[in-house]
JSON list of C-alpha atoms in Angstrom, two decimals:
[
{"chain": "T", "resi": 1, "resn": "MET", "atom": "CA", "xyz": [0.00, 0.00, 0.00]},
{"chain": "T", "resi": 2, "resn": "GLN", "atom": "CA", "xyz": [1.31, 3.41, -0.89]},
{"chain": "T", "resi": 3, "resn": "ALA", "atom": "CA", "xyz": [1.56, 6.23, 1.60]},
{"chain": "T", "resi": 4, "resn": "ASP", "atom": "CA", "xyz": [-0.82, 9.10, 1.09]},
{"chain": "T", "resi": 5, "resn": "THR", "atom": "CA", "xyz": [1.68, 11.00, -0.98]},
{"chain": "T", "resi": 6, "resn": "CYS", "atom": "CA", "xyz": [-0.88, 11.84, -3.57]},
{"chain": "T", "resi": 7, "resn": "CYS", "atom": "CA", "xyz": [-2.90, 13.97, -1.16]},
{"chain": "T", "resi": 8, "resn": "ALA", "atom": "CA", "xyz": [-0.05, 15.53, 0.76]},
{"chain": "T", "resi": 9, "resn": "LYS", "atom": "CA", "xyz": [1.41, 18.28, -1.35]},
{"chain": "T", "resi": 10, "resn": "ARG", "atom": "CA", "xyz": [4.47, 20.04, -0.28]},
{"chain": "T", "resi": 11, "resn": "ILE", "atom": "CA", "xyz": [3.93, 23.80, -0.05]},
{"chain": "T", "resi": 12, "resn": "ARG", "atom": "CA", "xyz": [6.90, 25.82, -0.98]},
{"chain": "T", "resi": 13, "resn": "MET", "atom": "CA", "xyz": [6.93, 29.31, 0.52]},
{"chain": "T", "resi": 14, "resn": "THR", "atom": "CA", "xyz": [8.86, 32.17, -0.95]},
{"chain": "T", "resi": 15, "resn": "PRO", "atom": "CA", "xyz": [10.69, 34.73, 1.28]},
{"chain": "T", "resi": 16, "resn": "PRO", "atom": "CA", "xyz": [7.89, 37.34, 0.93]},
{"chain": "T", "resi": 17, "resn": "ALA", "atom": "CA", "xyz": [5.37, 34.71, 2.02]},
{"chain": "T", "resi": 18, "resn": "TRP", "atom": "CA", "xyz": [7.49, 33.90, 5.09]},
{"chain": "T", "resi": 19, "resn": "ALA", "atom": "CA", "xyz": [7.68, 37.60, 5.94]},
{"chain": "T", "resi": 20, "resn": "THR", "atom": "CA", "xyz": [3.90, 37.91, 5.65]},
{"chain": "T", "resi": 21, "resn": "LEU", "atom": "CA", "xyz": [3.41, 34.84, 7.84]},
{"chain": "T", "resi": 22, "resn": "LEU", "atom": "CA", "xyz": [5.83, 36.17, 10.50]},
{"chain": "T", "resi": 23, "resn": "CYS", "atom": "CA", "xyz": [4.11, 39.59, 10.51]},
{"chain": "T", "resi": 24, "resn": "ALA", "atom": "CA", "xyz": [0.74, 37.93, 10.94]},
{"chain": "T", "resi": 25, "resn": "ALA", "atom": "CA", "xyz": [2.07, 35.80, 13.82]},
{"chain": "T", "resi": 26, "resn": "ALA", "atom": "CA", "xyz": [3.58, 38.86, 15.50]},
{"chain": "T", "resi": 27, "resn": "LEU", "atom": "CA", "xyz": [0.31, 40.75, 15.12]},
{"chain": "T", "resi": 28, "resn": "VAL", "atom": "CA", "xyz": [-1.66, 37.91, 16.70]},
{"chain": "T", "resi": 29, "resn": "ALA", "atom": "CA", "xyz": [0.88, 37.61, 19.53]},
{"chain": "T", "resi": 30, "resn": "GLY", "atom": "CA", "xyz": [0.85, 41.37, 20.09]},
{"chain": "T", "resi": 31, "resn": "CYS", "atom": "CA", "xyz": [-2.92, 41.45, 20.45]},
{"chain": "T", "resi": 32, "resn": "SER", "atom": "CA", "xyz": [-2.86, 38.81, 23.15]},
{"chain": "T", "resi": 33, "resn": "VAL", "atom": "CA", "xyz": [-0.96, 40.72, 25.85]},
{"chain": "T", "resi": 34, "resn": "PRO", "atom": "CA", "xyz": [-1.34, 39.44, 29.39]},
{"chain": "T", "resi": 35, "resn": "ASP", "atom": "CA", "xyz": [-3.68, 41.27, 31.74]},
{"chain": "T", "resi": 36, "resn": "ILE", "atom": "CA", "xyz": [-1.12, 43.62, 33.29]},
{"chain": "T", "resi": 37, "resn": "PRO", "atom": "CA", "xyz": [-2.21, 46.99, 34.71]},
{"chain": "T", "resi": 38, "resn": "ARG", "atom": "CA", "xyz": [-1.12, 49.94, 32.61]},
{"chain": "T", "resi": 39, "resn": "THR", "atom": "CA", "xyz": [0.54, 52.93, 34.20]},
{"chain": "T", "resi": 40, "resn": "GLU", "atom": "CA", "xyz": [-1.38, 56.19, 34.27]},
{"chain": "T", "resi": 41, "resn": "SER", "atom": "CA", "xyz": [-0.27, 59.64, 35.28]},
{"chain": "T", "resi": 42, "resn": "HIS", "atom": "CA", "xyz": [-2.01, 61.55, 38.05]},
{"chain": "T", "resi": 43, "resn": "ALA", "atom": "CA", "xyz": [-4.30, 64.33, 36.98]},
{"chain": "T", "resi": 44, "resn": "ALA", "atom": "CA", "xyz": [-2.66, 67.72, 36.98]},
{"chain": "T", "resi": 45, "resn": "SER", "atom": "CA", "xyz": [-3.37, 69.74, 40.10]},
{"chain": "T", "resi": 46, "resn": "ALA", "atom": "CA", "xyz": [-2.40, 73.08, 41.54]},
{"chain": "T", "resi": 47, "resn": "GLN", "atom": "CA", "xyz": [-0.31, 73.48, 44.66]},
{"chain": "T", "resi": 48, "resn": "LYS", "atom": "CA", "xyz": [-0.50, 76.56, 46.78]},
{"chain": "T", "resi": 49, "resn": "LYS", "atom": "CA", "xyz": [2.76, 78.36, 47.49]},
{"chain": "T", "resi": 50, "resn": "ALA", "atom": "CA", "xyz": [3.43, 80.16, 50.74]},
{"chain": "T", "resi": 51, "resn": "GLN", "atom": "CA", "xyz": [4.89, 83.43, 49.56]},
{"chain": "T", "resi": 52, "resn": "ALA", "atom": "CA", "xyz": [4.45, 85.76, 52.51]},
{"chain": "T", "resi": 53, "resn": "VAL", "atom": "CA", "xyz": [4.90, 85.73, 56.26]},
{"chain": "T", "resi": 54, "resn": "HIS", "atom": "CA", "xyz": [1.11, 85.73, 56.60]},
{"chain": "T", "resi": 55, "resn": "HIS", "atom": "CA", "xyz": [0.97, 82.38, 54.80]},
{"chain": "T", "resi": 56, "resn": "TRP", "atom": "CA", "xyz": [3.45, 80.90, 57.28]},
{"chain": "T", "resi": 57, "resn": "ASP", "atom": "CA", "xyz": [1.46, 82.38, 60.16]},
{"chain": "T", "resi": 58, "resn": "VAL", "atom": "CA", "xyz": [-1.66, 80.62, 58.82]},
{"chain": "T", "resi": 59, "resn": "LEU", "atom": "CA", "xyz": [0.34, 77.37, 58.65]},
{"chain": "T", "resi": 60, "resn": "ALA", "atom": "CA", "xyz": [1.69, 77.87, 62.20]},
{"chain": "T", "resi": 61, "resn": "ASP", "atom": "CA", "xyz": [-1.87, 78.47, 63.43]},
{"chain": "T", "resi": 62, "resn": "ASP", "atom": "CA", "xyz": [-3.01, 75.24, 61.74]},
{"chain": "T", "resi": 63, "resn": "VAL", "atom": "CA", "xyz": [-0.18, 73.26, 63.37]},
{"chain": "T", "resi": 64, "resn": "ALA", "atom": "CA", "xyz": [-0.98, 74.86, 66.75]},
{"chain": "T", "resi": 65, "resn": "ALA", "atom": "CA", "xyz": [-4.66, 73.99, 66.38]},
{"chain": "T", "resi": 66, "resn": "ARG", "atom": "CA", "xyz": [-3.83, 70.36, 65.66]},
{"chain": "T", "resi": 67, "resn": "ILE", "atom": "CA", "xyz": [-1.48, 70.14, 68.64]},
{"chain": "T", "resi": 68, "resn": "ALA", "atom": "CA", "xyz": [-3.98, 71.81, 70.97]},
{"chain": "T", "resi": 69, "resn": "ASP", "atom": "CA", "xyz": [-6.64, 69.36, 69.81]},
{"chain": "T", "resi": 70, "resn": "LYS", "atom": "CA", "xyz": [-4.37, 66.35, 70.42]},
{"chain": "T", "resi": 71, "resn": "ILE", "atom": "CA", "xyz": [-3.46, 67.43, 73.97]},
{"chain": "T", "resi": 72, "resn": "SER", "atom": "CA", "xyz": [-6.90, 68.71, 74.95]},
{"chain": "T", "resi": 73, "resn": "GLU", "atom": "CA", "xyz": [-7.39, 65.72, 77.30]},
{"chain": "T", "resi": 74, "resn": "TRP", "atom": "CA", "xyz": [-4.20, 66.48, 79.24]},
{"chain": "T", "resi": 75, "resn": "PRO", "atom": "CA", "xyz": [-4.60, 68.15, 82.64]},
{"chain": "T", "resi": 76, "resn": "ALA", "atom": "CA", "xyz": [-4.12, 71.90, 82.08]},
{"chain": "T", "resi": 77, "resn": "GLY", "atom": "CA", "xyz": [-0.57, 73.08, 82.80]},
{"chain": "T", "resi": 78, "resn": "GLU", "atom": "CA", "xyz": [0.64, 69.71, 84.05]},
{"chain": "T", "resi": 79, "resn": "HIS", "atom": "CA", "xyz": [2.74, 68.86, 81.01]},
{"chain": "T", "resi": 80, "resn": "PRO", "atom": "CA", "xyz": [4.48, 71.96, 79.68]},
{"chain": "T", "resi": 81, "resn": "ILE", "atom": "CA", "xyz": [5.85, 71.54, 76.18]},
{"chain": "T", "resi": 82, "resn": "HIS", "atom": "CA", "xyz": [9.38, 72.51, 75.27]},
{"chain": "T", "resi": 83, "resn": "VAL", "atom": "CA", "xyz": [9.98, 73.47, 71.62]},
{"chain": "T", "resi": 84, "resn": "PRO", "atom": "CA", "xyz": [13.75, 73.31, 71.07]},
{"chain": "T", "resi": 85, "resn": "VAL", "atom": "CA", "xyz": [15.43, 75.07, 68.18]},
{"chain": "T", "resi": 86, "resn": "ALA", "atom": "CA", "xyz": [15.81, 72.27, 65.64]},
{"chain": "T", "resi": 87, "resn": "ASP", "atom": "CA", "xyz": [16.47, 74.40, 62.59]},
{"chain": "T", "resi": 88, "resn": "ALA", "atom": "CA", "xyz": [18.87, 77.32, 63.12]},
{"chain": "T", "resi": 89, "resn": "SER", "atom": "CA", "xyz": [18.12, 78.86, 59.72]},
{"chain": "T", "resi": 90, "resn": "PRO", "atom": "CA", "xyz": [16.41, 82.27, 59.72]},
{"chain": "T", "resi": 91, "resn": "PHE", "atom": "CA", "xyz": [13.29, 80.66, 58.26]},
{"chain": "T", "resi": 92, "resn": "GLY", "atom": "CA", "xyz": [13.25, 77.88, 60.87]},
{"chain": "T", "resi": 93, "resn": "GLN", "atom": "CA", "xyz": [13.65, 80.38, 63.71]},
{"chain": "T", "resi": 94, "resn": "GLY", "atom": "CA", "xyz": [10.90, 82.58, 62.27]},
{"chain": "T", "resi": 95, "resn": "PHE", "atom": "CA", "xyz": [8.47, 79.69, 61.90]},
{"chain": "T", "resi": 96, "resn": "ARG", "atom": "CA", "xyz": [9.25, 78.49, 65.42]},
{"chain": "T", "resi": 97, "resn": "LYS", "atom": "CA", "xyz": [8.41, 81.95, 66.82]},
{"chain": "T", "resi": 98, "resn": "LEU", "atom": "CA", "xyz": [5.13, 82.01, 64.89]},
{"chain": "T", "resi": 99, "resn": "LEU", "atom": "CA", "xyz": [4.29, 78.53, 66.18]},
{"chain": "T", "resi": 100, "resn": "LEU", "atom": "CA", "xyz": [5.11, 79.44, 69.80]},
{"chain": "T", "resi": 101, "resn": "THR", "atom": "CA", "xyz": [2.86, 82.49, 69.53]},
{"chain": "T", "resi": 102, "resn": "ARG", "atom": "CA", "xyz": [-0.02, 80.47, 68.09]},
{"chain": "T", "resi": 103, "resn": "LEU", "atom": "CA", "xyz": [0.39, 77.73, 70.71]},
{"chain": "T", "resi": 104, "resn": "LEU", "atom": "CA", "xyz": [0.22, 80.33, 73.49]},
{"chain": "T", "resi": 105, "resn": "ASP", "atom": "CA", "xyz": [-2.85, 81.88, 71.81]},
{"chain": "T", "resi": 106, "resn": "ARG", "atom": "CA", "xyz": [-4.54, 78.49, 72.12]},
{"chain": "T", "resi": 107, "resn": "GLY", "atom": "CA", "xyz": [-3.69, 78.13, 75.80]},
{"chain": "T", "resi": 108, "resn": "VAL", "atom": "CA", "xyz": [-0.94, 75.52, 75.45]},
{"chain": "T", "resi": 109, "resn": "THR", "atom": "CA", "xyz": [1.52, 75.62, 78.36]},
{"chain": "T", "resi": 110, "resn": "LEU", "atom": "CA", "xyz": [5.07, 76.03, 77.08]},
{"chain": "T", "resi": 111, "resn": "SER", "atom": "CA", "xyz": [8.48, 75.86, 78.73]},
{"chain": "T", "resi": 112, "resn": "SER", "atom": "CA", "xyz": [11.70, 77.56, 77.73]},
{"chain": "T", "resi": 113, "resn": "GLU", "atom": "CA", "xyz": [13.65, 74.79, 79.51]},
{"chain": "T", "resi": 114, "resn": "PRO", "atom": "CA", "xyz": [13.69, 71.12, 78.47]},
{"chain": "T", "resi": 115, "resn": "THR", "atom": "CA", "xyz": [10.81, 69.06, 79.92]},
{"chain": "T", "resi": 116, "resn": "HIS", "atom": "CA", "xyz": [9.60, 65.49, 79.52]},
{"chain": "T", "resi": 117, "resn": "VAL", "atom": "CA", "xyz": [7.46, 66.66, 76.56]},
{"chain": "T", "resi": 118, "resn": "ALA", "atom": "CA", "xyz": [9.33, 68.05, 73.56]},
{"chain": "T", "resi": 119, "resn": "LEU", "atom": "CA", "xyz": [7.86, 69.23, 70.28]},
{"chain": "T", "resi": 120, "resn": "LEU", "atom": "CA", "xyz": [10.42, 68.92, 67.52]},
{"chain": "T", "resi": 121, "resn": "VAL", "atom": "CA", "xyz": [9.75, 71.14, 64.52]},
{"chain": "T", "resi": 122, "resn": "ASP", "atom": "CA", "xyz": [11.78, 70.68, 61.36]},
{"chain": "T", "resi": 123, "resn": "THR", "atom": "CA", "xyz": [11.36, 72.90, 58.33]},
{"chain": "T", "resi": 124, "resn": "GLN", "atom": "CA", "xyz": [12.56, 72.77, 54.76]},
{"chain": "T", "resi": 125, "resn": "VAL", "atom": "CA", "xyz": [12.57, 75.67, 52.35]},
{"chain": "T", "resi": 126, "resn": "VAL", "atom": "CA", "xyz": [11.73, 74.67, 48.79]},
{"chain": "T", "resi": 127, "resn": "GLN", "atom": "CA", "xyz": [12.56, 77.19, 46.07]},
{"chain": "T", "resi": 128, "resn": "HIS", "atom": "CA", "xyz": [9.99, 77.54, 43.28]},
{"chain": "T", "resi": 129, "resn": "PRO", "atom": "CA", "xyz": [10.58, 79.44, 40.07]},
{"chain": "T", "resi": 130, "resn": "SER", "atom": "CA", "xyz": [8.56, 82.61, 39.88]},
{"chain": "T", "resi": 131, "resn": "SER", "atom": "CA", "xyz": [5.30, 82.41, 37.98]},
{"chain": "T", "resi": 132, "resn": "ASP", "atom": "CA", "xyz": [5.31, 86.19, 37.62]},
{"chain": "T", "resi": 133, "resn": "PRO", "atom": "CA", "xyz": [6.29, 87.00, 34.01]},
{"chain": "T", "resi": 134, "resn": "LEU", "atom": "CA", "xyz": [7.56, 90.43, 35.11]},
{"chain": "T", "resi": 135, "resn": "ALA", "atom": "CA", "xyz": [10.00, 88.85, 37.56]},
{"chain": "T", "resi": 136, "resn": "MET", "atom": "CA", "xyz": [12.14, 87.65, 34.67]},
{"chain": "T", "resi": 137, "resn": "LEU", "atom": "CA", "xyz": [12.54, 91.11, 33.16]},
{"chain": "T", "resi": 138, "resn": "PRO", "atom": "CA", "xyz": [15.58, 93.16, 34.14]},
{"chain": "T", "resi": 139, "resn": "ARG", "atom": "CA", "xyz": [14.77, 95.88, 36.62]},
{"chain": "T", "resi": 140, "resn": "THR", "atom": "CA", "xyz": [15.85, 99.47, 36.19]},
{"chain": "T", "resi": 141, "resn": "ARG", "atom": "CA", "xyz": [16.15, 102.06, 38.91]},
{"chain": "T", "resi": 142, "resn": "LEU", "atom": "CA", "xyz": [16.23, 105.79, 38.51]},
{"chain": "T", "resi": 143, "resn": "ALA", "atom": "CA", "xyz": [18.83, 107.71, 40.48]}
]
């Protein structure tokens, strides 16, 4: 008995046919990517900049309010808080003074000497480029 050679034809593919077949295979493989989460960027948002001493005073008042709220259950005057100078920069010293003032305004007992309760305040100044288009222009003064 003869093998089924009459029905089995050998297909000879030319190089362009191979290229077409490989492109089709790559396309099919590319469409079947695994279910991996894609990365997305966060939506653009605005960030407020503190540009004046008043802004830092508002921030100091907010910090003081949060501290006063946290220690509201403490017996009044029994645990004075010492706020040491952690940041010797002019900005750090200025913010510390604003914070001390706002803490006193809220009735928090403070101590100028170290106590068993210390509030450590650390600050960092971050420089932002000016968004004022006139700030980039050279300034001229009249004598």
